CSV table of C-alpha atoms and ligand atoms in Angstrom, one decimal:
chain,number,residue,atom,x,y,z
A,1,MET,CA,0.0,0.0,0.0
A,2,PRO,CA,1.5,3.4,-0.9
A,3,ALA,CA,1.7,5.9,1.9
A,4,THR,CA,-1.1,8.4,2.2
A,5,ALA,CA,-1.1,11.8,3.8
A,6,GLU,CA,-3.0,10.3,6.8
A,7,ASP,CA,-0.1,7.8,7.4
A,8,LEU,CA,2.4,10.5,7.2
A,9,LYS,CA,1.2,12.4,10.1
A,10,ASN,CA,3.2,10.5,12.6
A,11,ILE,CA,6.6,10.1,11.2
A,12,PRO,CA,9.3,8.8,13.6
A,13,ARG,CA,12.0,11.4,14.2
A,14,HIS,CA,14.7,8.7,14.5
A,15,ILE,CA,14.6,5.2,12.9
A,16,ALA,CA,17.2,2.6,13.7
A,17,ILE,CA,17.6,-0.5,11.6
A,18,ILE,CA,19.2,-3.9,12.2
A,19,MET,CA,19.9,-4.8,8.6
A,20,ASP,CA,19.9,-8.5,8.7
A,21,GLY,CA,19.6,-11.4,6.2
A,22,ASN,CA,22.1,-10.6,3.5
A,23,GLY,CA,23.7,-14.1,3.8
A,24,ARG,CA,20.3,-15.9,3.7
A,25,TRP,CA,19.3,-13.8,0.6
A,26,ALA,CA,22.4,-15.0,-1.2
A,27,LYS,CA,22.1,-18.6,0.0
A,28,GLU,CA,18.6,-18.8,-1.4
A,29,ARG,CA,20.0,-17.9,-4.8
A,30,GLY,CA,23.1,-20.1,-4.6
A,31,LEU,CA,25.3,-17.0,-4.6
A,32,PRO,CA,28.2,-16.2,-2.3
A,33,ARG,CA,27.3,-14.3,0.9
A,34,THR,CA,29.2,-11.2,-0.4
A,35,GLU,CA,26.7,-10.9,-3.2
A,36,GLY,CA,24.0,-10.5,-0.5
A,37,HIS,CA,26.1,-7.8,1.1
A,38,ARG,CA,26.4,-6.1,-2.3
A,39,GLN,CA,22.7,-6.1,-2.7
A,40,GLY,CA,22.3,-5.0,0.9
A,41,ALA,CA,24.3,-1.9,0.1
A,42,GLU,CA,21.9,-1.0,-2.6
A,43,THR,CA,19.1,-1.3,-0.1
A,44,VAL,CA,20.9,1.2,2.1
A,45,ARG,CA,20.9,3.7,-0.7
A,46,ARG,CA,17.1,3.1,-1.3
A,47,VAL,CA,16.1,3.2,2.3
A,48,THR,CA,18.2,6.3,3.1
A,49,GLN,CA,16.5,8.2,0.3
A,50,ALA,CA,13.0,6.9,1.3
A,51,CYS,CA,13.6,8.1,4.9
A,52,GLY,CA,14.8,11.5,3.6
A,53,ASP,CA,11.6,11.7,1.5
A,54,LEU,CA,9.4,10.9,4.5
A,55,GLY,CA,11.0,13.6,6.6
A,56,VAL,CA,12.7,11.3,9.1
A,57,GLU,CA,15.5,13.3,10.8
A,58,PHE,CA,17.9,10.5,11.9
A,59,LEU,CA,18.5,7.1,10.5
A,60,THR,CA,20.9,4.8,12.3
A,61,LEU,CA,22.0,1.7,10.4
A,62,TYR,CA,23.7,-1.3,12.1
A,63,ALA,CA,26.2,-2.0,9.4
A,64,PHE,CA,28.9,-4.0,11.3
A,65,SER,CA,28.8,-5.2,14.9
A,66,ALA,CA,31.6,-5.6,17.4
A,67,GLU,CA,30.9,-9.3,17.1
A,68,ASN,CA,31.0,-9.4,13.3
A,69,TRP,CA,34.8,-9.4,13.5
A,70,LYS,CA,34.4,-13.1,14.4
A,71,ARG,CA,33.3,-13.9,10.9
A,72,PRO,CA,35.8,-15.5,8.4
A,73,LYS,CA,38.5,-13.0,7.3
A,74,ARG,CA,37.4,-13.3,3.7
A,75,GLU,CA,33.9,-12.0,4.6
A,76,VAL,CA,35.2,-9.3,6.9
A,77,ASP,CA,37.6,-8.1,4.2
A,78,ALA,CA,34.8,-8.0,1.6
A,79,LEU,CA,32.5,-6.1,4.0
A,80,MET,CA,35.2,-3.5,4.7
A,81,LYS,CA,35.9,-3.1,1.0
A,82,LEU,CA,32.2,-2.7,0.2
A,83,LEU,CA,31.9,-0.1,2.9
A,84,GLU,CA,34.7,1.9,1.5
A,85,GLN,CA,33.4,1.6,-2.0
A,86,PHE,CA,29.9,2.5,-0.9
A,87,LEU,CA,31.2,5.7,0.8
A,88,ARG,CA,33.4,6.7,-2.1
A,89,ILE,CA,30.7,6.2,-4.8
A,90,LYS,CA,27.6,7.3,-2.9
A,91,THR,CA,28.9,10.4,-1.2
A,92,PRO,CA,28.2,12.8,-4.1
A,93,GLU,CA,24.7,11.3,-4.4
A,94,MET,CA,24.1,11.8,-0.6
A,95,HIS,CA,25.3,15.4,-1.0
A,96,GLU,CA,22.7,16.0,-3.7
A,97,GLN,CA,20.1,14.7,-1.3
A,98,ASN,CA,21.3,17.0,1.4
A,99,ILE,CA,22.2,14.0,3.6
A,100,ARG,CA,24.6,14.5,6.6
A,101,LEU,CA,26.7,11.5,7.6
A,102,GLN,CA,27.8,10.4,11.1
A,103,ALA,CA,29.3,7.2,12.5
A,104,ILE,CA,29.2,5.5,15.9
A,105,GLY,CA,31.3,2.6,17.2
A,106,ARG,CA,34.9,1.8,17.8
A,107,LEU,CA,35.9,3.3,14.5
A,108,HIS,CA,39.6,2.9,15.2
A,109,ASP,CA,39.1,-0.9,14.6
A,110,LEU,CA,38.3,-0.3,11.0
A,111,PRO,CA,41.1,-0.6,8.3
A,112,GLU,CA,43.0,2.6,7.9
A,113,SER,CA,41.8,3.3,4.3
A,114,CYS,CA,38.2,2.7,5.5
A,115,GLN,CA,38.6,5.2,8.3
A,116,GLN,CA,40.1,7.8,6.0
A,117,GLN,CA,37.2,7.4,3.5
A,118,LEU,CA,34.7,7.6,6.3
A,119,HIS,CA,36.1,10.8,7.6
A,120,ARG,CA,36.4,12.3,4.1
A,121,SER,CA,32.7,11.5,3.5
A,122,ILE,CA,31.6,12.8,6.9
A,123,GLU,CA,33.5,16.0,6.4
A,124,SER,CA,32.2,16.6,2.9
A,125,LEU,CA,28.6,16.1,4.0
A,126,SER,CA,28.9,18.0,7.3
A,127,GLN,CA,27.2,21.2,6.1
A,128,ASN,CA,24.1,19.4,4.9
A,129,THR,CA,20.8,20.0,6.7
A,130,GLY,CA,18.6,17.1,5.7
A,131,LEU,CA,18.5,13.5,7.0
A,132,THR,CA,21.3,12.5,9.3
A,133,LEU,CA,22.5,9.0,8.4
A,134,ILE,CA,24.4,7.4,11.3
A,135,LEU,CA,26.4,4.3,10.5
A,136,ALA,CA,27.1,1.9,13.4
A,137,LEU,CA,30.4,0.4,12.6
A,138,SER,CA,32.4,-2.0,14.8
A,139,TYR,CA,29.5,-1.1,17.1
A,140,GLY,CA,28.5,-2.9,20.3
A,141,GLY,CA,26.0,-1.6,22.9
A,142,ARG,CA,27.9,-3.0,25.8
A,143,GLU,CA,31.2,-1.6,24.5
A,144,GLU,CA,29.6,1.8,24.1
A,145,ILE,CA,28.4,1.7,27.7
A,146,ILE,CA,31.9,0.7,28.9
A,147,ASP,CA,33.4,3.5,26.9
A,148,GLY,CA,30.8,5.9,28.4
A,149,VAL,CA,31.7,4.8,31.9
A,150,LYS,CA,35.4,5.4,31.3
A,151,SER,CA,34.6,8.8,29.9
A,152,LEU,CA,32.5,9.6,33.0
A,153,ILE,CA,35.2,8.5,35.3
A,154,GLU,CA,37.7,10.7,33.4
A,155,SER,CA,35.4,13.7,33.8
A,156,VAL,CA,35.1,13.1,37.5
A,157,GLU,CA,38.8,12.6,37.9
A,158,ARG,CA,39.5,15.9,36.1
A,159,GLY,CA,37.1,17.7,38.3
A,160,HIS,CA,34.7,18.5,35.4
A,161,LEU,CA,31.9,16.5,37.0
A,162,ASP,CA,30.7,15.8,40.5
A,163,LYS,CA,29.9,12.1,41.2
A,164,GLY,CA,26.6,13.2,42.7
A,165,MET,CA,25.5,14.9,39.5
A,166,ILE,CA,25.5,11.6,37.5
A,167,ASP,CA,22.1,10.7,36.2
A,168,THR,CA,20.6,9.2,33.0
A,169,GLU,CA,20.7,12.6,31.3
A,170,VAL,CA,24.4,13.1,32.1
A,171,PHE,CA,25.4,9.6,31.2
A,172,SER,CA,23.7,9.9,27.8
A,173,LYS,CA,26.1,12.7,27.1
A,174,HIS,CA,29.0,10.3,27.4
A,175,LEU,CA,27.7,7.8,24.8
A,176,TYR,CA,28.6,7.7,21.1
A,177,THR,CA,25.0,8.9,20.5
A,178,ARG,CA,25.2,12.0,22.6
A,179,TYR,CA,24.2,14.3,19.8
A,180,TYR,CA,21.1,12.4,18.7
A,181,PRO,CA,17.7,11.7,20.2
A,182,ASP,CA,16.8,8.1,21.1
A,183,PRO,CA,15.3,6.1,18.2
A,184,ASP,CA,11.5,6.1,18.1
A,185,LEU,CA,11.3,3.0,15.8
A,186,LEU,CA,13.6,0.0,15.6
A,187,ILE,CA,13.2,-2.2,12.5
A,188,ARG,CA,14.9,-5.6,12.2
A,189,THR,CA,14.8,-7.5,9.0
A,190,SER,CA,14.9,-11.3,8.6
A,191,GLY,CA,12.7,-12.2,11.5
A,192,GLU,CA,15.3,-12.5,14.3
A,193,MET,CA,13.8,-11.5,17.7
A,194,ARG,CA,17.0,-10.1,19.3
A,195,LEU,CA,19.0,-7.0,19.7
A,196,SER,CA,22.4,-8.5,18.9
A,197,ASN,CA,24.1,-5.8,21.1
A,198,PHE,CA,22.6,-2.8,19.3
A,199,LEU,CA,21.9,0.5,21.1
A,200,LEU,CA,21.1,-1.2,24.4
A,201,TRP,CA,20.8,2.0,26.3
A,202,GLN,CA,19.0,4.0,23.7
A,203,LEU,CA,16.3,1.5,22.8
A,204,SER,CA,14.6,1.6,26.3
A,205,TYR,CA,11.4,3.0,25.0
A,206,THR,CA,11.7,2.4,21.3
A,207,GLU,CA,8.9,0.7,19.3
A,208,PHE,CA,10.0,-2.5,17.7
A,209,TYR,CA,9.0,-3.7,14.2
A,210,ILE,CA,10.3,-7.0,13.0
A,211,THR,CA,9.7,-8.2,9.5
A,212,ASP,CA,10.6,-11.5,7.8
A,213,ARG,CA,11.7,-9.6,4.7
A,214,LEU,CA,15.5,-10.1,4.1
A,215,TRP,CA,17.4,-6.9,4.0
A,216,PRO,CA,18.4,-7.0,0.3
A,217,ASP,CA,14.6,-7.3,-0.5
A,218,PHE,CA,13.5,-4.5,1.9
A,219,ALA,CA,11.7,-1.9,-0.2
A,220,LYS,CA,10.3,1.5,0.2
A,221,GLU,CA,6.9,-0.1,0.8
A,222,ASP,CA,8.3,-2.2,3.6
A,223,LEU,CA,9.6,1.0,5.2
A,224,GLU,CA,6.2,2.6,4.8
A,225,ASP,CA,4.5,-0.4,6.4
A,226,ALA,CA,6.8,-0.1,9.4
A,227,VAL,CA,6.1,3.7,9.7
A,228,ARG,CA,2.4,3.0,9.4
A,229,ALA,CA,2.6,0.4,12.2
A,230,PHE,CA,4.5,2.9,14.3
A,231,GLY,CA,1.7,5.4,13.7
A,232,ARG,CA,-0.8,3.0,15.3
A,233,ARG,CA,1.3,2.4,18.5
A,234,HIS,CA,0.3,4.1,21.7
A,235,ARG,CA,3.5,5.1,23.4
A,236,ARG,CA,3.1,5.4,27.2
A,237,PHE,CA,6.7,5.7,28.5
A,238,GLY,CA,5.5,4.1,31.7
A,239,ALA,CA,2.8,6.7,32.3
A,240,LEU,CA,-0.9,6.3,31.6
B,1,IPE,C1,23.6,-8.7,7.8
B,1,IPE,O1,23.4,-9.8,7.1
B,1,IPE,C2,24.9,-8.0,7.4
B,1,IPE,C3,25.9,-8.0,8.5
B,1,IPE,C4,25.7,-8.5,9.7
B,1,IPE,C5,27.1,-7.4,8.2
B,1,IPE,P1,24.0,-11.2,7.6
B,1,IPE,O2,25.4,-11.4,7.0
B,1,IPE,O3,24.0,-11.3,9.1
B,1,IPE,O4,23.0,-12.2,6.9
B,1,IPE,P2,22.5,-13.6,7.6
B,1,IPE,O5,21.9,-13.3,8.9
B,1,IPE,O6,23.6,-14.5,7.6
B,1,IPE,O7,21.4,-14.0,6.6
B,2,IPE,C1,23.4,-8.0,13.6
B,2,IPE,O1,23.3,-9.0,12.8
B,2,IPE,C2,24.5,-7.1,13.2
B,2,IPE,C3,24.3,-6.3,12.0
B,2,IPE,C4,23.2,-6.3,11.3
B,2,IPE,C5,25.4,-5.5,11.6
B,2,IPE,P1,24.0,-10.4,13.0
B,2,IPE,O2,23.6,-11.3,11.9
B,2,IPE,O3,25.5,-10.2,13.3
B,2,IPE,O4,23.3,-10.9,14.4
B,2,IPE,P2,23.2,-12.3,15.0
B,2,IPE,O5,24.6,-13.0,15.0
B,2,IPE,O6,22.3,-13.1,14.2
B,2,IPE,O7,22.7,-12.1,16.4
B,3,MG,MG1,22.7,-12.1,10.4
């Protein structure tokens, strides 16, 4: 069903997506897993544009987890190459669409050339004012919380912060996501019912939408279905 004006009244300000199922998509077709990742990168382009068109302000994409380093070297290398290529080729297009780019995660774990391309892309899109695309790379929610705790301790030790002042608000400012609001809607493709170490702190009151669609097949219509479902939710945040 195409989106109607009625559906578009309640657009999530921030959507986060666990882009899963590239490997299964390839397997179904007798293709190597990397082919699934290649198609998955096309979906990223499509979904980013669709989010921009809907007026979403922030889109966080789980592109590579802290645990994904455990995959065979061949696959990790292919993913890193694909990321670098994606950034190099798509940055001009993102610029045309007024997209701003950010990244969260232990970015220093990425190969040097990947880091350089990432920073070049972030820099060249930094003045844009449309959708902010946030790539989670070498990202782990537990790792982020640990890094946040270390950063808090440092602030206390330097005398910038009093221990008694620490609350959820202050702690949020020590996370990778300090500049962004919490996601309103989390989408996971391929049917898995788990968080896989994604945004553990930030998803406290996020609405979940899980679809069986594999990420390379995820279309604009699927995004609109998710947004429509979100529009029907009654968010209570613990109140009545
Ligand atoms: C998601 O697809 C992409 C990454 C995790 C990098 P998968 O590679 O996890 O695909 P499946 O889950 O094996 O189908
Ligand atoms: C989550 O997918 C990570 C990304 C989408 C980048 P995984 O495929 O790695 O998650 P698990 O292993 O099924 O939990
Ligand atoms: Mg997977």
